[in-house]
Coordinates of C-alpha atoms in Angstrom, one line a residue:
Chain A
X237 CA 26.8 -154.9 35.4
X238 CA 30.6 -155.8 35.5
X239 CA 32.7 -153.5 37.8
X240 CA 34.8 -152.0 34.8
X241 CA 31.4 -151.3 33.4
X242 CA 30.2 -149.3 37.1
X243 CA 33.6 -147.9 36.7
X244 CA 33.3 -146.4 33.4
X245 CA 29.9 -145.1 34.1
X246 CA 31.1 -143.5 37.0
X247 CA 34.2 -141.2 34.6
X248 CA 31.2 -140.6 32.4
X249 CA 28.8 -139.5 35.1
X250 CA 31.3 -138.1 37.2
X251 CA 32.9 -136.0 34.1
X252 CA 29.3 -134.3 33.2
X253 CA 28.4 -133.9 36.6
X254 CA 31.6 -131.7 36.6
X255 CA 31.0 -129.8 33.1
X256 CA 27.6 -129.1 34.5
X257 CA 29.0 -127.7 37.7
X258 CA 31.3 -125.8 35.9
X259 CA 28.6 -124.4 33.3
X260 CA 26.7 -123.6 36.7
X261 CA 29.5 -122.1 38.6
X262 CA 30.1 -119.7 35.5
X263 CA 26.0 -119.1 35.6
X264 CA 26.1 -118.2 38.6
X265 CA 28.8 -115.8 38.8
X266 CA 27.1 -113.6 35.5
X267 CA 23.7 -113.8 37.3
X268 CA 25.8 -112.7 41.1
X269 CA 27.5 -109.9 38.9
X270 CA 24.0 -109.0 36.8
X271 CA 22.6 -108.4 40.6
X272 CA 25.4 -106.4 41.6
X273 CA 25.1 -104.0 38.7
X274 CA 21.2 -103.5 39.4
X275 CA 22.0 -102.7 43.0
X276 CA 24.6 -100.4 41.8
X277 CA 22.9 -98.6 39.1
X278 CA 20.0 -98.1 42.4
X279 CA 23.0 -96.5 43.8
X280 CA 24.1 -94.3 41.7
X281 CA 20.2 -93.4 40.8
X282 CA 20.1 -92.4 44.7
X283 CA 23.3 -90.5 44.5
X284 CA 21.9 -88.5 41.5
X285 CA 18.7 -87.8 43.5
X286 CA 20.3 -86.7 46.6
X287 CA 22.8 -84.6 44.2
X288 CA 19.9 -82.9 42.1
X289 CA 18.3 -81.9 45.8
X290 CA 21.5 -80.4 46.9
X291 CA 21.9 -78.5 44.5
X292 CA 18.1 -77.3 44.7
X293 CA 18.4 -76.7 47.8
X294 CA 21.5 -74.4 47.6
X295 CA 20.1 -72.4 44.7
X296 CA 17.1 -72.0 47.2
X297 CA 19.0 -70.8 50.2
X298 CA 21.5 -68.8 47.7
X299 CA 18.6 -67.1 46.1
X300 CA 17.2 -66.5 50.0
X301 CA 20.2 -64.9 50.5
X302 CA 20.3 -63.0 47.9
X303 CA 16.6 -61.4 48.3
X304 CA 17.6 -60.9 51.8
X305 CA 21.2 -58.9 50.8
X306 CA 18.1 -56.8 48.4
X307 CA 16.2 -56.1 50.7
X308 CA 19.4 -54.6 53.1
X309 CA 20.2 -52.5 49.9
X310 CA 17.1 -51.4 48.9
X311 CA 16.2 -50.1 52.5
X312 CA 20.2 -49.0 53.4
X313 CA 21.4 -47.6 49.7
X314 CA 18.8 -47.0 47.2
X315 CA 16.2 -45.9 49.8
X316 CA 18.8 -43.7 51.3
X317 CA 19.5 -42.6 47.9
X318 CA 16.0 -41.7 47.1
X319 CA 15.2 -40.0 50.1
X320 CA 18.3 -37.2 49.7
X321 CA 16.2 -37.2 45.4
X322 CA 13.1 -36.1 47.2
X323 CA 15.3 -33.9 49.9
X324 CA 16.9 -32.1 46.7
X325 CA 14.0 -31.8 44.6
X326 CA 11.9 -30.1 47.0
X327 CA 14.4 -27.6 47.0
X328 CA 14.0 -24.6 44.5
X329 CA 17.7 -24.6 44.0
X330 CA 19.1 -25.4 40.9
X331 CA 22.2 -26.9 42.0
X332 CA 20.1 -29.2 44.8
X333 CA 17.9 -29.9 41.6
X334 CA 21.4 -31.1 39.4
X335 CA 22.4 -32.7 42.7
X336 CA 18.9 -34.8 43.1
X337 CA 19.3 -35.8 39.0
X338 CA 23.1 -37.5 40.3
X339 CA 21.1 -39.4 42.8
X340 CA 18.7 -40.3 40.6
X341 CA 21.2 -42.0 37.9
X342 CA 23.1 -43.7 40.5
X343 CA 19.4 -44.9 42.2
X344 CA 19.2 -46.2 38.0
X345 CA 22.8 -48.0 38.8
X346 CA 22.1 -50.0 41.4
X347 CA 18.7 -50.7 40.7
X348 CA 19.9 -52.1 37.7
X349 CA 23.2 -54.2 39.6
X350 CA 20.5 -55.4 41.7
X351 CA 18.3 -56.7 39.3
X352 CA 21.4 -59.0 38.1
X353 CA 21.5 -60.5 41.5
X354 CA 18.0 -61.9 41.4
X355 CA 18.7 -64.4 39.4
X356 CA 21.1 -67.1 39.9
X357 CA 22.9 -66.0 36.5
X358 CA 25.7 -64.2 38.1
X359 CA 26.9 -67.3 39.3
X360 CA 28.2 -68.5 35.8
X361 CA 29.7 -64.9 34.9
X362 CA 31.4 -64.4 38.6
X363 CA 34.3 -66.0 39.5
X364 CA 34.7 -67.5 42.6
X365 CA 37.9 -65.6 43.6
X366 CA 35.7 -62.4 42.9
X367 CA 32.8 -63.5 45.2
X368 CA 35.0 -64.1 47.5
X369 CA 36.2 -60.6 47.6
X370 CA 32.7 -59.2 46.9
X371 CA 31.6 -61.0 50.5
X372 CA 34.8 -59.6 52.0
X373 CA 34.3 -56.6 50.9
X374 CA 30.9 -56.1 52.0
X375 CA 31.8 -57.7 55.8
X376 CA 34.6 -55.6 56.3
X377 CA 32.2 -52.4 55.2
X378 CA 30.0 -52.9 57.9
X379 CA 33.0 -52.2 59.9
X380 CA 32.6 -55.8 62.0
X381 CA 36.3 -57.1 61.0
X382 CA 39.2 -56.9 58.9
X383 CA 39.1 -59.6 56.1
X384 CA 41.9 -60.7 53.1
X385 CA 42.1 -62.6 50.4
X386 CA 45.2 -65.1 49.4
X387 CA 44.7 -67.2 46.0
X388 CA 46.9 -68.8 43.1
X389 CA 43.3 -68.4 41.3
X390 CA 43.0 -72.9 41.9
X391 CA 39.2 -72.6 41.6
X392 CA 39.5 -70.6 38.7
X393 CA 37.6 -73.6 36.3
X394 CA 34.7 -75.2 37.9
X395 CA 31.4 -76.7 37.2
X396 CA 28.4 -74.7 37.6
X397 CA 27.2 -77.2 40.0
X398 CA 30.6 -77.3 41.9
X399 CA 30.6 -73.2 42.1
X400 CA 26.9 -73.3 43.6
X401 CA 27.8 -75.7 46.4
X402 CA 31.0 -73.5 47.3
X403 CA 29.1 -70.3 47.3
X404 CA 27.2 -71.6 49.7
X405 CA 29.6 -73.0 51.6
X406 CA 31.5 -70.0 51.9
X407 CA 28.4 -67.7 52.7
X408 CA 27.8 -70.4 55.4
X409 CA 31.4 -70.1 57.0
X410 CA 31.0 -66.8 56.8
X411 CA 27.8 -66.3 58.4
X412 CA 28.6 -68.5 61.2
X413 CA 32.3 -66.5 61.6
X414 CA 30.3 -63.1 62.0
X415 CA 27.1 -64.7 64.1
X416 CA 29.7 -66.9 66.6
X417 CA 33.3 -66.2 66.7
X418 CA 33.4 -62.2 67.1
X419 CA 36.7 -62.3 65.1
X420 CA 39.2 -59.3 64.5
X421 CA 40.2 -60.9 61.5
X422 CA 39.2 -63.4 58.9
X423 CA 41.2 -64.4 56.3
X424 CA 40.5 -66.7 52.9
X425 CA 43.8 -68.5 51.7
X426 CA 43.5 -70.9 48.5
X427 CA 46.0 -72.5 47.2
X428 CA 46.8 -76.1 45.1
X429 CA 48.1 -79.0 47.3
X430 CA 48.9 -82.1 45.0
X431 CA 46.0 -83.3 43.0
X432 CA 43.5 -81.2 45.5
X433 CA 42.5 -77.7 45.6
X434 CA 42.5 -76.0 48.8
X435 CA 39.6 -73.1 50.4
X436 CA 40.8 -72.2 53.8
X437 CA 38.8 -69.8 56.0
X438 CA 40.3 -68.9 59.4
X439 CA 39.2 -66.7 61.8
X440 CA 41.1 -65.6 65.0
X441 CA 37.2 -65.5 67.0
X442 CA 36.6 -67.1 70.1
X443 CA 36.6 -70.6 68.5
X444 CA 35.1 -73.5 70.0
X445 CA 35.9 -77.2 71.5
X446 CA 36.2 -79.2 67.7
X447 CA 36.4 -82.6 69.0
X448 CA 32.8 -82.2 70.6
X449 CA 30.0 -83.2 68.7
X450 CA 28.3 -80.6 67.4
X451 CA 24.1 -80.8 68.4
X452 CA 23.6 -78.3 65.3
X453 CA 23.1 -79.4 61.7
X454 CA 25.1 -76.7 60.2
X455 CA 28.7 -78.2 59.7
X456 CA 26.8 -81.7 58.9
X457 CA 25.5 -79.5 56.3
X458 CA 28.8 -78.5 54.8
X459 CA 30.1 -81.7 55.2
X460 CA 27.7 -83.3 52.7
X461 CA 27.9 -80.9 50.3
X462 CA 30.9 -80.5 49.9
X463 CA 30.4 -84.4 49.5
X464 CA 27.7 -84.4 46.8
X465 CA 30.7 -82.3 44.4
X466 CA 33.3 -85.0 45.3
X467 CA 34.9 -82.5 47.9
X468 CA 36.1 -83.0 51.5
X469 CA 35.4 -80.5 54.5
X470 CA 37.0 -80.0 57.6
X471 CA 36.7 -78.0 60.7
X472 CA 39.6 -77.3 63.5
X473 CA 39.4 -75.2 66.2
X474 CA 40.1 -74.9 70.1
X475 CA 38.5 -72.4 72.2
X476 CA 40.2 -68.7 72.5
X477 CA 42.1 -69.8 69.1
X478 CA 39.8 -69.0 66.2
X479 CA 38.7 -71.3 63.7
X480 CA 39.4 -72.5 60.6
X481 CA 37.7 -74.4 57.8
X482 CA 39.3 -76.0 55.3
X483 CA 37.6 -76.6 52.2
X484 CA 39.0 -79.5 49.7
X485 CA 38.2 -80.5 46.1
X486 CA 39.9 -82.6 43.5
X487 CA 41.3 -80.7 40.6
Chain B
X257 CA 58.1 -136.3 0.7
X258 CA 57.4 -139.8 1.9
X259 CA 54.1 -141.3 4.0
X260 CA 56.4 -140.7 7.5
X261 CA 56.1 -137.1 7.1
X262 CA 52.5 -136.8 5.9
X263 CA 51.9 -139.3 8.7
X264 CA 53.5 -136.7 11.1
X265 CA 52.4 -133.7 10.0
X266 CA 49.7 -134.4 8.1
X267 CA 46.8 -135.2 11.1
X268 CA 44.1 -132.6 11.1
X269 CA 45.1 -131.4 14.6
X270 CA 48.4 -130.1 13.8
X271 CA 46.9 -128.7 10.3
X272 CA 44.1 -126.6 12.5
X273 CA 47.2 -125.8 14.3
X274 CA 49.3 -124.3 11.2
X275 CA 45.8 -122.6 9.6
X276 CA 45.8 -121.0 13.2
X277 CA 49.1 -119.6 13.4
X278 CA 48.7 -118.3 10.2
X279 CA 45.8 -116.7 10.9
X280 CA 46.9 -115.5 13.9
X281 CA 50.0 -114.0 12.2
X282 CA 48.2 -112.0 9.9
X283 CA 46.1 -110.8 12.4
X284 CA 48.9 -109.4 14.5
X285 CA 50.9 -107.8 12.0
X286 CA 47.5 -106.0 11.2
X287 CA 47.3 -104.7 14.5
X288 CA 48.1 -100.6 15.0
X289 CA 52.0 -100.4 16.2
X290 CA 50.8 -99.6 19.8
X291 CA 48.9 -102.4 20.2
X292 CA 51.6 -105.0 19.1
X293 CA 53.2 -103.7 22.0
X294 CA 50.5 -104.3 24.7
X295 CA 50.5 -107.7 26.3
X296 CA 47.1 -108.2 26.2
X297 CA 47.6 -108.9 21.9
X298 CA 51.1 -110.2 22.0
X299 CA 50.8 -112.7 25.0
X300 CA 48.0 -114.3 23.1
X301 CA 49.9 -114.3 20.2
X302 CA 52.9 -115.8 22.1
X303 CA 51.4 -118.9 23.0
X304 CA 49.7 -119.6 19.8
X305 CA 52.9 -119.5 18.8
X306 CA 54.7 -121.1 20.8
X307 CA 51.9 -124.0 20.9
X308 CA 52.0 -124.6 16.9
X309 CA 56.2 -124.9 17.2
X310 CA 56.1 -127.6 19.7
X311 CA 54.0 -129.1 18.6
X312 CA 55.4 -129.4 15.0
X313 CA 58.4 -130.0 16.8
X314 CA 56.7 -132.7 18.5
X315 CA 55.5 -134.0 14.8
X316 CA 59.1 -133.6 13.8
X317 CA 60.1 -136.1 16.4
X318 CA 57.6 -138.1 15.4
X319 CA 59.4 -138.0 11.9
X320 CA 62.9 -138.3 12.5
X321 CA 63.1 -141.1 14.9
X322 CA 66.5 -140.9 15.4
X323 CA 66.9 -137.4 16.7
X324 CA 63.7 -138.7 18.8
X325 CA 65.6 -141.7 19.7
X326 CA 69.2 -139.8 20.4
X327 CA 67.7 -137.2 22.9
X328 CA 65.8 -140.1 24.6
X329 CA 69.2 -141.2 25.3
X330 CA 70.6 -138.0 26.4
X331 CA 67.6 -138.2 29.1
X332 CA 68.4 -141.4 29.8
X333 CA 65.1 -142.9 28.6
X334 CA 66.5 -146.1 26.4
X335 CA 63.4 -148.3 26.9
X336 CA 61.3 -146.4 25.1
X337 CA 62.8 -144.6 22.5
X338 CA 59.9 -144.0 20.8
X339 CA 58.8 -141.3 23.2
X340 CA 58.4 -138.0 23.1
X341 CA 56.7 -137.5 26.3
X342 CA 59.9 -135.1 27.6
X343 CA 58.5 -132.7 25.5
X344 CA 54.9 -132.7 25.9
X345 CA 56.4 -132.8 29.8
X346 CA 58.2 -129.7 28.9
X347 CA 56.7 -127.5 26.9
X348 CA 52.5 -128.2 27.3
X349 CA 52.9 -129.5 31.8
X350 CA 55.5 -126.5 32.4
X351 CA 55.9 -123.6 30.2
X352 CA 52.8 -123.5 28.8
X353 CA 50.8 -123.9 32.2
X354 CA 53.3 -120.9 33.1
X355 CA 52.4 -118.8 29.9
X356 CA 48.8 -119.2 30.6
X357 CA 49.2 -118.4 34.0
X358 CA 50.5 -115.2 32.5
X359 CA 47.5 -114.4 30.3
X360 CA 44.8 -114.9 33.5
X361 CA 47.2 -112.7 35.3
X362 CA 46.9 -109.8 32.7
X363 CA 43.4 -109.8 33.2
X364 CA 43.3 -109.4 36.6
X365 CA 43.1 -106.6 38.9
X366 CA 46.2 -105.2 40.8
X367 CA 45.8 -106.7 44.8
X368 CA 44.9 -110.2 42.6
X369 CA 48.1 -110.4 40.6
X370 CA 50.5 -111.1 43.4
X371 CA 48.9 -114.3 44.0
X372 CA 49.9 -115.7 40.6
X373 CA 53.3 -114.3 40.5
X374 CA 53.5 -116.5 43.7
X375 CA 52.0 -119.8 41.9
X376 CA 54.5 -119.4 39.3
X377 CA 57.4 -119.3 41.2
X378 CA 56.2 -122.0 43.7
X379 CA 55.3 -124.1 40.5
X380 CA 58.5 -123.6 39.1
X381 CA 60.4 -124.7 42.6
X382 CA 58.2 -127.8 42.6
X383 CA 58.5 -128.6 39.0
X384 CA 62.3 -128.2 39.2
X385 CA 62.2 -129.9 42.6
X386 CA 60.6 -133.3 41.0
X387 CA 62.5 -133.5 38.1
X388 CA 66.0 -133.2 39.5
X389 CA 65.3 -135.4 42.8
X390 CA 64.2 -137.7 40.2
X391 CA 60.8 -138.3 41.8
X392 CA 58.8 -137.1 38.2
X393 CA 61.7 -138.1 35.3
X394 CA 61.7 -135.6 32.0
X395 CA 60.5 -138.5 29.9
X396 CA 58.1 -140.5 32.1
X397 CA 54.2 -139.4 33.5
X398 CA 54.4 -136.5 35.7
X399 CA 50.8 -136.5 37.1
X400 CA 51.9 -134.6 40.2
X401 CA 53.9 -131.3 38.0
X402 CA 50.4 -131.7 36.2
X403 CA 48.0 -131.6 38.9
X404 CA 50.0 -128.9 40.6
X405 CA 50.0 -126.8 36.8
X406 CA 46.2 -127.2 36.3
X407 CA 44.7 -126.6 39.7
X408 CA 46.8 -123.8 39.8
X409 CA 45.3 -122.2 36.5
X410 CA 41.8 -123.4 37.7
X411 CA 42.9 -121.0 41.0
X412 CA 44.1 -118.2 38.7
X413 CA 40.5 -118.8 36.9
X414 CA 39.0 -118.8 40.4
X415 CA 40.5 -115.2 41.4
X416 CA 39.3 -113.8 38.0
X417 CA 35.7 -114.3 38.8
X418 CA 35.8 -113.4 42.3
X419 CA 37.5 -109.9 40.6
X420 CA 34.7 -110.0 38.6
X421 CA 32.1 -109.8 41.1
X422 CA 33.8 -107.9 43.6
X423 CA 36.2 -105.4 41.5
X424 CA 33.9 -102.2 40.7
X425 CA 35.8 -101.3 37.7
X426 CA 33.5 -104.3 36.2
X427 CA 30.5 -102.9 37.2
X428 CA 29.8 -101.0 34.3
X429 CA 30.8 -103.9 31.8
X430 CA 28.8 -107.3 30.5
X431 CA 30.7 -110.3 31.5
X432 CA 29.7 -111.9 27.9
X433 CA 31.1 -109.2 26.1
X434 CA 34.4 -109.4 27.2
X435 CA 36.9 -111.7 26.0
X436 CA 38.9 -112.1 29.2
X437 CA 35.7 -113.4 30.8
X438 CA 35.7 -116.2 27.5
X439 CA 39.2 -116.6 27.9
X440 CA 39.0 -117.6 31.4
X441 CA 35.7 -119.5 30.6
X442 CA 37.2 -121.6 28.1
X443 CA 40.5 -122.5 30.0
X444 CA 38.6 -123.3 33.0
X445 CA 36.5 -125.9 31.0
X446 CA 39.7 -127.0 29.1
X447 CA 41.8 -127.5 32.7
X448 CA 38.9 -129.0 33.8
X449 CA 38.0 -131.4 31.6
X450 CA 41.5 -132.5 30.7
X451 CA 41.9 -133.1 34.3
X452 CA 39.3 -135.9 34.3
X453 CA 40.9 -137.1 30.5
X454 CA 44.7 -137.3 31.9
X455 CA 43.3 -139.2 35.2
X456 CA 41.0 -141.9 33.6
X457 CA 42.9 -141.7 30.3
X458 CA 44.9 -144.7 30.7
X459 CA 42.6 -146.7 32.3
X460 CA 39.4 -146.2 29.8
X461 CA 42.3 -147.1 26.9
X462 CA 42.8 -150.6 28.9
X463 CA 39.3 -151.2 29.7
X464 CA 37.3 -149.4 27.1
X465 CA 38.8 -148.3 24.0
X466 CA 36.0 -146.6 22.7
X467 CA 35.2 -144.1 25.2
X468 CA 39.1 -143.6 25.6
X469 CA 38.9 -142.4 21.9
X470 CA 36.0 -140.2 22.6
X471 CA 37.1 -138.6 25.7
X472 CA 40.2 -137.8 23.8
X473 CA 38.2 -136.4 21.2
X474 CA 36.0 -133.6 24.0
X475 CA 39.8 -132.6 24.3
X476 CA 41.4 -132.1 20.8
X477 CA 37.5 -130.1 20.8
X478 CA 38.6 -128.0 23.6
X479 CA 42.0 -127.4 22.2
X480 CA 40.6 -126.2 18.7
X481 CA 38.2 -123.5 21.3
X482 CA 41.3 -122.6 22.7
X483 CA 42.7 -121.8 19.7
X484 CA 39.6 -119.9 18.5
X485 CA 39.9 -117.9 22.0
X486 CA 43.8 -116.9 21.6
X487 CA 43.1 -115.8 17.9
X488 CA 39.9 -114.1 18.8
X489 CA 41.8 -112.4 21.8
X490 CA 44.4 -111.3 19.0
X491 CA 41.4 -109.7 16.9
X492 CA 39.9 -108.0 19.9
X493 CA 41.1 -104.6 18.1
X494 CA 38.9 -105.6 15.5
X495 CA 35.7 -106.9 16.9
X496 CA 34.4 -103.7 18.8
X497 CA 31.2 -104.6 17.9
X498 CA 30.8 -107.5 19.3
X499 CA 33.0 -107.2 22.5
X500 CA 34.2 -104.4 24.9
X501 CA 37.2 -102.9 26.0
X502 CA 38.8 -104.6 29.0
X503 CA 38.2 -102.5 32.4
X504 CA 41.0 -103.6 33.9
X505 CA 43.7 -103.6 31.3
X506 CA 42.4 -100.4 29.1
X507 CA 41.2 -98.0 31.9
X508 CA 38.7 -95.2 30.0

């Protein structure tokens, strides 16, 4: 073989040795991006999983909560209510006897609010500004604190899913603000900051040292559920100053 | 018209060329008002155009020698009048490695793009660099203005795929049915062959005609898929079916 002939072999080889890496490199970038979608579409499958059990698990503890707040009626309110009945019908007076029939529609009433609360229905119809002031209400009418309410109405429109995981949320922060902090006062401000909507509950109880790491699971709790709806949560406090937690979700 | 001009114009490259830019036309006057307006169907359109102009224009040369021959002269080339490298030079080394730039650049994402605006102002520095210090003349070889244009498109074509396995917005899309990922297929083939073709060219003419004629043929191949691509990339509008909607450029 001449050397022009070795040298034009070479251009030939050399020219489909570099088509084929080309046609490989291009291969082998579909095939890398083919594997990156199956690890994502694992992902996401996860995600949906851990999502689904969230929300299980709130509708759980919501509906614990709510057989719990039952049970506190039935034994403060209705059987209160039917005790005074059976008071006022063992009376032979007919104004006790009118008196025991009052009791007896409003026992009817309640009985029949309660039954609404047993299932998880009264999520879609309640707003969330109106649970809000339905837990205040009922914690400042044990007498334990003052409470308010400040809102521009931001979560006014919000996924079923969303509402769930902030009802929660809330009862949480409130649970711990009456079990821990021994506040005078605890107050519920929402408002809109740029593309977020803001949930922020502050009490002025006796707070605690934030930047510790807390050994309970309760705020880890918040954290990632407020994570599973796309949210943010947040938690500042200092001992002797209260506390406040401030709730944050895209609009 | 006499033999000159059908010699000229009449060579089935520059009538694919014509067919193209007709086609193409028709095509983007059919396109909704908005989309004339989006780069990603009027780029395309763009350099078919401008690629079926030159070269006729080149043809045209080819046909009047003596407007060939005086702006030769103006160059300063007088030994071989008979050239029109200046404009191959010109309008396929420079502008058009610019304006394909361009096109890789509208398909990539956001923290990519900076890179090729970079590579197009260093290539035009350079390019400008060489040809008034006199080291690459308009009408002679410029391998180096070359080299520089191609491996930076072959880059450009470089960032798009590491986009497209690293940018998530592409996660939800298959590579084969979108046409940037074609686009850049097919220019990174064409740069890449024609590299090979414009180093060896001269030397397989000397030493072996016939595979100089056939390695010149893979590229007037490659240039008729490029032209399929641009007029395909024009049509995307219209060929749902077949391809999706770029992630990058048409967010959902």
């Amino acid at each position: 073989m001449t050397e022009t002939e070795s040298q034009v072999l070479l251009i030939l080889f050399g020219g489909i040795f570099f088509a084929i890496l080309m046609t490989l490199f291009v291969v082998g970038v579909v095939l890398i991006h083919r594997q990156r979608q199956a690890k994502n579409r694992q992902k996401i499958a996860q995600l949906q999983a851990e999502f689904e059990k969230t929300i299980l698990n709130v509708e759980n503890e919501i509906q614990q909560e709510t057989l719990a707040q039952v049970g506190r009626e039935l034994h403060d309110n209705i059987g209160q209510l039917l005790s005074l009945t059976k008071l006022n019908l063992n009376s032979s007076k007919p104004e006790k006897q009118q008196e025991a029939k009052g009791y007896v529609n409003q026992v009817i009433k309640e009985v029949r609010a309660l039954s609404k609360t047993l299932n998880l229905d009264w999520v879609e119809s309640l707003s969330l500004d109106e649970f809000i002031t339905q837990q205040l209400e009922r914690v400042q009418a044990t007498g334990f604190c003052e409470t308010s309410l400040q809102s521009d109405q931001s979560f006014a429109e919000l996924k079923k899913e969303e509402k769930l995981v902030l009802i929660r949320v809330i009862q949480e922060s409130l649970n711990n603000a009456i079990k821990h902090a021994e506040p005078n006062h605890i107050q519920v401000r929402i408002h809109r900051q740029g593309p977020s909507r803001i949930l922020e509950i502050a009490d002025d109880g006796l707070g605690f040292d934030s930047s510790q790491k807390s050994s309970g699971s309760g705020m880890h709790n918040l954290h990632k559920r407020m994570e599973t709806i796309g949210g943010k949560c947040s938690v500042s406090s200092s001992p002797g100053e209260g506390t406040s937690i401030r709730i944050e979700l895209p609009v | 018209m006499d033999s000159r001009f059908w010699s000229a114009f009449g060579n089935w490259q520059t009538i694919v060329l014509d067919l193209a830019l007709l086609l193409g036309t028709c095509l983007f006057l059919k396109l909704p008002k908005e989309k004339k307006g989006d780069s990603a169907y009027w780029l395309p359109f763009l350099i078919l155009s401008y690629i079926a102009i030159y070269q006729n224009f080149g043809a045209y040369t080819n046909y009047n020698y003596e407007f060939k021959k005086a702006v030769n002269a103006y160059l300063g080339n007088t030994e071989n009048p008979k050239f029109n490298l200046w404009l191959f030079n010109i309008a396929e080394r420079q502008i058009l490695a610019i304006l394909y730039l361009l096109l890789i650049k509208s398909w990539l994402g956001p923290s990519m793009k900076k890179y090729v605006d970079w590579m197009i102002m260093i290539f035009v520095a350079v390019a400008l660099t060489l040809q008034i210090s006199g080291i690459e003349l308009m009408y002679t070889e410029q391998p180096i203005i070359f080299a520089i244009g191609a491996n930076m498109i072959l880059v450009a074509c470089g960032l798009y795929f590491i986009g497209l396995i690293t940018n998530e917005n592409y996660l939800q899309s298959q590579p084969t049915r979108l046409l940037s990922f074609w686009g850049t297929t097919v220019l990174l083939f064409y740069f890449s062959l024609t590299y090979i073709y414009a180093v060896t060219l001269l030397y397989l003419y000397r030493e072996n005609l016939t595979l100089g004629k056939s390695l010149a043929n893979i590229k007037y191949v490659m240039q008729v898929i490029k032209l399929c691509m641009l007029l395909l990339l024009i049509a995307a509008p219209f060929l749902t079916k077949f391809f999706d909607r770029e992630p990058l450029h048409d967010p959902a």
